[in-house]
mmCIF file of C-alpha atoms and ligand atoms in Angstrom:
data_model
loop_
_atom_site.group_PDB
_atom_site.id
_atom_site.type_symbol
_atom_site.label_atom_id
_atom_site.label_comp_id
_atom_site.label_asym_id
_atom_site.label_seq_id
_atom_site.Cartn_x
_atom_site.Cartn_y
_atom_site.Cartn_z
ATOM 1 C CA MET M 205 -0.176 0.139 0.466
ATOM 2 C CA THR M 206 1.492 3.673 -0.924
ATOM 3 C CA ALA M 207 0.489 6.601 1.253
ATOM 4 C CA VAL M 208 0.661 9.889 1.204
ATOM 5 C CA TYR M 209 1.293 12.011 4.061
ATOM 6 C CA PRO M 210 1.326 15.823 3.382
ATOM 7 C CA GLY M 211 1.963 18.537 5.835
ATOM 8 C CA SER M 212 3.562 22.215 5.224
ATOM 9 C CA PHE M 213 6.900 20.749 7.005
ATOM 10 C CA ASP M 214 7.260 24.875 8.094
ATOM 11 C CA PRO M 215 10.082 23.110 9.658
ATOM 12 C CA THR M 216 10.149 19.340 9.889
ATOM 13 C CA THR M 217 9.187 18.894 13.766
ATOM 14 C CA LEU M 218 10.003 15.465 15.577
ATOM 15 C CA GLY M 219 6.694 15.270 15.816
ATOM 16 C CA HIS M 220 6.111 14.946 12.067
ATOM 17 C CA LEU M 221 9.259 12.531 12.105
ATOM 18 C CA ASP M 222 7.171 10.241 14.671
ATOM 19 C CA ILE M 223 4.518 10.155 12.531
ATOM 20 C CA ILE M 224 7.002 9.368 9.484
ATOM 21 C CA THR M 225 8.345 6.482 11.206
ATOM 22 C CA ARG M 226 5.383 4.828 12.070
ATOM 23 C CA ALA M 227 3.386 5.123 8.841
ATOM 24 C CA SER M 228 6.457 3.912 7.004
ATOM 25 C CA ALA M 229 6.765 0.890 9.510
ATOM 26 C CA PHE M 230 3.146 -0.666 8.211
ATOM 27 C CA ALA M 231 3.211 1.450 4.370
ATOM 28 C CA ASP M 232 5.245 -0.491 1.667
ATOM 29 C CA LYS M 233 5.728 3.024 0.383
ATOM 30 C CA LEU M 234 5.207 6.470 2.185
ATOM 31 C CA VAL M 235 5.454 9.534 0.187
ATOM 32 C CA VAL M 236 5.913 12.611 2.173
ATOM 33 C CA ALA M 237 3.725 15.790 0.399
ATOM 34 C CA VAL M 238 5.485 18.581 1.175
ATOM 35 C CA LEU M 239 2.827 21.638 0.294
ATOM 36 C CA ASN M 240 4.042 24.379 -2.012
ATOM 37 C CA ASN M 241 1.490 27.051 -1.379
ATOM 38 C CA SER M 242 2.343 30.452 -3.049
ATOM 39 C CA ALA M 243 -0.320 32.065 -0.952
ATOM 40 C CA LYS M 244 0.542 31.397 2.152
ATOM 41 C CA SER M 245 4.512 32.630 3.303
ATOM 42 C CA ALA M 246 6.822 30.343 4.516
ATOM 43 C CA LEU M 247 10.085 30.352 6.693
ATOM 44 C CA PHE M 248 11.623 27.984 4.441
ATOM 45 C CA THR M 249 10.942 27.603 0.386
ATOM 46 C CA ALA M 250 9.150 24.163 -0.403
ATOM 47 C CA GLU M 251 12.490 23.156 -2.180
ATOM 48 C CA GLU M 252 14.388 23.415 0.891
ATOM 49 C CA ARG M 253 11.159 22.022 3.188
ATOM 50 C CA VAL M 254 11.423 18.681 0.784
ATOM 51 C CA ALA M 255 15.484 18.793 1.102
ATOM 52 C CA HIS M 256 14.876 19.658 4.992
ATOM 53 C CA VAL M 257 12.340 16.417 5.418
ATOM 54 C CA LYS M 258 15.005 14.216 3.000
ATOM 55 C CA GLU M 259 17.678 14.754 4.886
ATOM 56 C CA VAL M 260 15.953 13.662 8.311
ATOM 57 C CA THR M 261 13.772 10.499 6.566
ATOM 58 C CA SER M 262 17.602 9.458 4.975
ATOM 59 C CA GLY M 263 17.789 6.175 6.836
ATOM 60 C CA ILE M 264 14.397 5.135 6.250
ATOM 61 C CA LYS M 265 14.197 2.879 3.144
ATOM 62 C CA ASN M 266 10.404 3.119 1.868
ATOM 63 C CA VAL M 267 10.182 7.071 2.639
ATOM 64 C CA SER M 268 10.690 9.400 -0.349
ATOM 65 C CA VAL M 269 9.704 12.791 -0.646
ATOM 66 C CA GLU M 270 8.041 15.271 -3.106
ATOM 67 C CA SER M 271 6.161 18.664 -2.923
ATOM 68 C CA PHE M 272 2.928 19.492 -4.846
ATOM 69 C CA GLU M 273 0.809 22.449 -5.514
ATOM 70 C CA GLY M 274 -3.171 21.967 -6.067
ATOM 71 C CA LEU M 275 -5.630 19.752 -4.644
ATOM 72 C CA LEU M 276 -4.413 17.019 -2.730
ATOM 73 C CA VAL M 277 -6.486 14.614 -4.481
ATOM 74 C CA ASP M 278 -5.083 14.915 -7.798
ATOM 75 C CA PHE M 279 -1.312 14.481 -6.070
ATOM 76 C CA VAL M 280 -2.491 11.090 -4.654
ATOM 77 C CA LYS M 281 -4.267 10.313 -7.772
ATOM 78 C CA LYS M 282 -0.977 10.789 -9.579
ATOM 79 C CA GLN M 283 0.972 8.728 -7.298
ATOM 80 C CA GLY M 284 -1.640 6.064 -8.009
ATOM 81 C CA ALA M 285 -2.361 5.939 -3.980
ATOM 82 C CA HIS M 286 -5.859 5.589 -2.186
ATOM 83 C CA CYS M 287 -4.342 6.111 1.180
ATOM 84 C CA VAL M 288 -3.709 9.811 3.060
ATOM 85 C CA ILE M 289 -1.742 10.046 6.474
ATOM 86 C CA ARG M 290 -2.845 12.966 8.809
ATOM 87 C CA GLY M 291 -1.335 13.079 12.376
ATOM 88 C CA LEU M 292 -3.772 14.182 14.736
ATOM 89 C CA ARG M 293 -3.068 15.978 18.273
ATOM 90 C CA ALA M 294 -5.199 17.444 20.629
ATOM 91 C CA VAL M 295 -9.060 17.772 20.451
ATOM 92 C CA THR M 296 -8.364 21.156 18.163
ATOM 93 C CA ASP M 297 -6.925 19.313 15.419
ATOM 94 C CA PHE M 298 -9.986 17.180 14.914
ATOM 95 C CA GLU M 299 -12.853 19.510 13.266
ATOM 96 C CA TYR M 300 -10.115 20.415 10.878
ATOM 97 C CA GLU M 301 -8.835 16.965 9.783
ATOM 98 C CA PHE M 302 -12.631 15.413 9.871
ATOM 99 C CA GLN M 303 -13.803 18.393 6.975
ATOM 100 C CA MET M 304 -10.585 17.745 5.403
ATOM 101 C CA ALA M 305 -10.979 13.702 5.358
ATOM 102 C CA LEU M 306 -14.838 13.787 4.358
ATOM 103 C CA THR M 307 -13.866 16.597 1.447
ATOM 104 C CA ASN M 308 -11.011 15.007 -0.046
ATOM 105 C CA ARG M 309 -13.316 11.294 0.453
ATOM 106 C CA SER M 310 -16.338 13.325 -1.618
ATOM 107 C CA MET M 311 -13.178 13.960 -4.606
ATOM 108 C CA LYS M 312 -11.665 10.664 -4.541
ATOM 109 C CA THR M 313 -14.568 7.739 -3.264
ATOM 110 C CA ASP M 314 -11.989 5.102 -3.266
ATOM 111 C CA LEU M 315 -9.406 7.707 -0.811
ATOM 112 C CA GLU M 316 -8.989 6.794 2.627
ATOM 113 C CA THR M 317 -7.505 9.121 5.499
ATOM 114 C CA LEU M 318 -5.680 7.428 7.992
ATOM 115 C CA PHE M 319 -5.340 9.221 11.404
ATOM 116 C CA ILE M 320 -2.456 8.441 14.079
ATOM 117 C CA PRO M 321 -2.428 9.976 16.968
ATOM 118 C CA THR M 322 0.389 11.936 18.157
ATOM 119 C CA SER M 323 2.930 10.524 21.058
ATOM 120 C CA THR M 324 2.400 11.934 24.271
ATOM 121 C CA GLN M 325 5.460 14.196 23.883
ATOM 122 C CA TYR M 326 4.660 15.989 20.944
ATOM 123 C CA LEU M 327 1.331 16.302 21.865
ATOM 124 C CA TYR M 328 1.711 19.930 21.976
ATOM 125 C CA LEU M 329 4.244 20.153 18.954
ATOM 126 C CA SER M 330 3.600 22.692 16.209
ATOM 127 C CA SER M 331 5.982 24.291 13.076
ATOM 128 C CA ASN M 332 4.223 27.556 14.640
ATOM 129 C CA ILE M 333 5.604 27.307 17.977
ATOM 130 C CA VAL M 334 9.119 26.066 16.660
ATOM 131 C CA ARG M 335 8.592 28.993 14.895
ATOM 132 C CA GLU M 336 7.437 31.280 17.455
ATOM 133 C CA ILE M 337 10.086 30.291 20.128
ATOM 134 C CA ALA M 338 13.060 29.974 17.375
ATOM 135 C CA ARG M 339 12.285 33.709 16.762
ATOM 136 C CA PHE M 340 12.785 34.777 20.326
ATOM 137 C CA GLY M 341 16.042 32.647 20.664
ATOM 138 C CA GLY M 342 14.476 29.710 22.707
ATOM 139 C CA ASN M 343 15.760 26.088 23.219
ATOM 140 C CA ILE M 344 13.821 23.976 20.384
ATOM 141 C CA ASP M 345 16.092 20.734 21.239
ATOM 142 C CA ASN M 346 13.469 18.608 21.979
ATOM 143 C CA MET M 347 11.218 19.646 19.505
ATOM 144 C CA VAL M 348 13.346 19.546 16.117
ATOM 145 C CA PRO M 349 16.033 17.339 14.975
ATOM 146 C CA PRO M 350 19.617 18.662 15.545
ATOM 147 C CA GLN M 351 19.837 19.311 11.859
ATOM 148 C CA ILE M 352 16.499 21.189 11.806
ATOM 149 C CA LYS M 353 17.571 23.094 14.381
ATOM 150 C CA LYS M 354 20.635 24.558 12.534
ATOM 151 C CA TYR M 355 18.574 25.637 9.885
ATOM 152 C CA VAL M 356 16.033 27.451 11.720
ATOM 153 C CA ILE M 357 18.868 29.329 13.649
ATOM 154 C CA GLU M 358 20.285 30.336 10.894
ATOM 155 C CA LYS M 359 17.013 31.337 9.127
ATOM 156 C CA TYR M 360 16.461 34.319 12.176
ATOM 157 C CA LYS M 361 20.349 34.950 11.931
HETATM 158 P P1 ADP J 619 2.052 21.856 11.473
HETATM 159 O O1 ADP J 619 0.308 21.688 12.293
HETATM 160 O O2 ADP J 619 3.252 21.227 12.868
HETATM 161 O O3 ADP J 619 2.051 23.063 10.942
HETATM 162 P P2 ADP J 619 1.578 20.317 9.179
HETATM 163 O O4 ADP J 619 1.047 21.876 8.732
HETATM 164 O O5 ADP J 619 3.097 20.368 8.244
HETATM 165 O O6 ADP J 619 2.609 20.820 10.724
HETATM 166 O O7 ADP J 619 1.033 18.827 9.692
HETATM 167 C C1 ADP J 619 1.154 17.906 8.853
HETATM 168 C C2 ADP J 619 0.766 17.103 9.288
HETATM 169 O O8 ADP J 619 1.106 16.598 10.320
HETATM 170 C C3 ADP J 619 -0.808 17.284 9.927
HETATM 171 O O9 ADP J 619 -1.548 16.556 10.046
HETATM 172 C C4 ADP J 619 -0.557 17.432 11.098
HETATM 173 O O10 ADP J 619 -1.800 17.093 12.338
HETATM 174 C C5 ADP J 619 0.506 16.461 11.880
HETATM 175 N N1 ADP J 619 1.316 16.902 12.759
HETATM 176 C C6 ADP J 619 2.230 17.887 12.946
HETATM 177 N N2 ADP J 619 2.900 18.217 13.896
HETATM 178 C C7 ADP J 619 1.981 16.700 14.894
HETATM 179 C C8 ADP J 619 2.421 16.516 16.006
HETATM 180 N N3 ADP J 619 3.109 17.040 17.101
HETATM 181 N N4 ADP J 619 2.250 14.991 16.256
HETATM 182 C C9 ADP J 619 1.341 14.368 15.263
HETATM 183 N N5 ADP J 619 1.146 14.568 14.213
HETATM 184 C C10 ADP J 619 1.645 16.169 13.951
#
């Protein structure tokens, strides 16, 4: 089974890496899909974000990384996949994720969204939180892989 794990990954966090590791353990092939949204200003370019995910997942054989624009369902079709992976943190994720899952399925009826609950230590971890803390020089050691920490600090210099 090929699964697609979409997100912004701006930057990649340990929460993302946890979901990737767990999903790649049951999917035959996991495609991490980095959203290139021209309407949203990101800290890192899509190319940088793809390179970052590639770097931190280089040890996982069945993971590949690509960027996509436009509708997720179109990207999923192009991959010949029928499964989307999403991580779930606190209840606040639920409403949005449920809406997206149902909407995507209405556009592609053979699509299933699988939710993986966060590991407890990453419950309150988001890319947004990482950016906020890093912007003010706070410690992000427990939030991102060491390579990513370097890139984030470099960006805010
Ligand atoms: P963020 O919300 O951190 O900006 P993305 O938009 O890149 O992250 O999210 C991509 C996917 O990863 C979403 O399904 C999101 O719920 C999931 N995710 C992000 N952070 C975590 C985490 N700490 N634990 C579990 N899932 C997460």
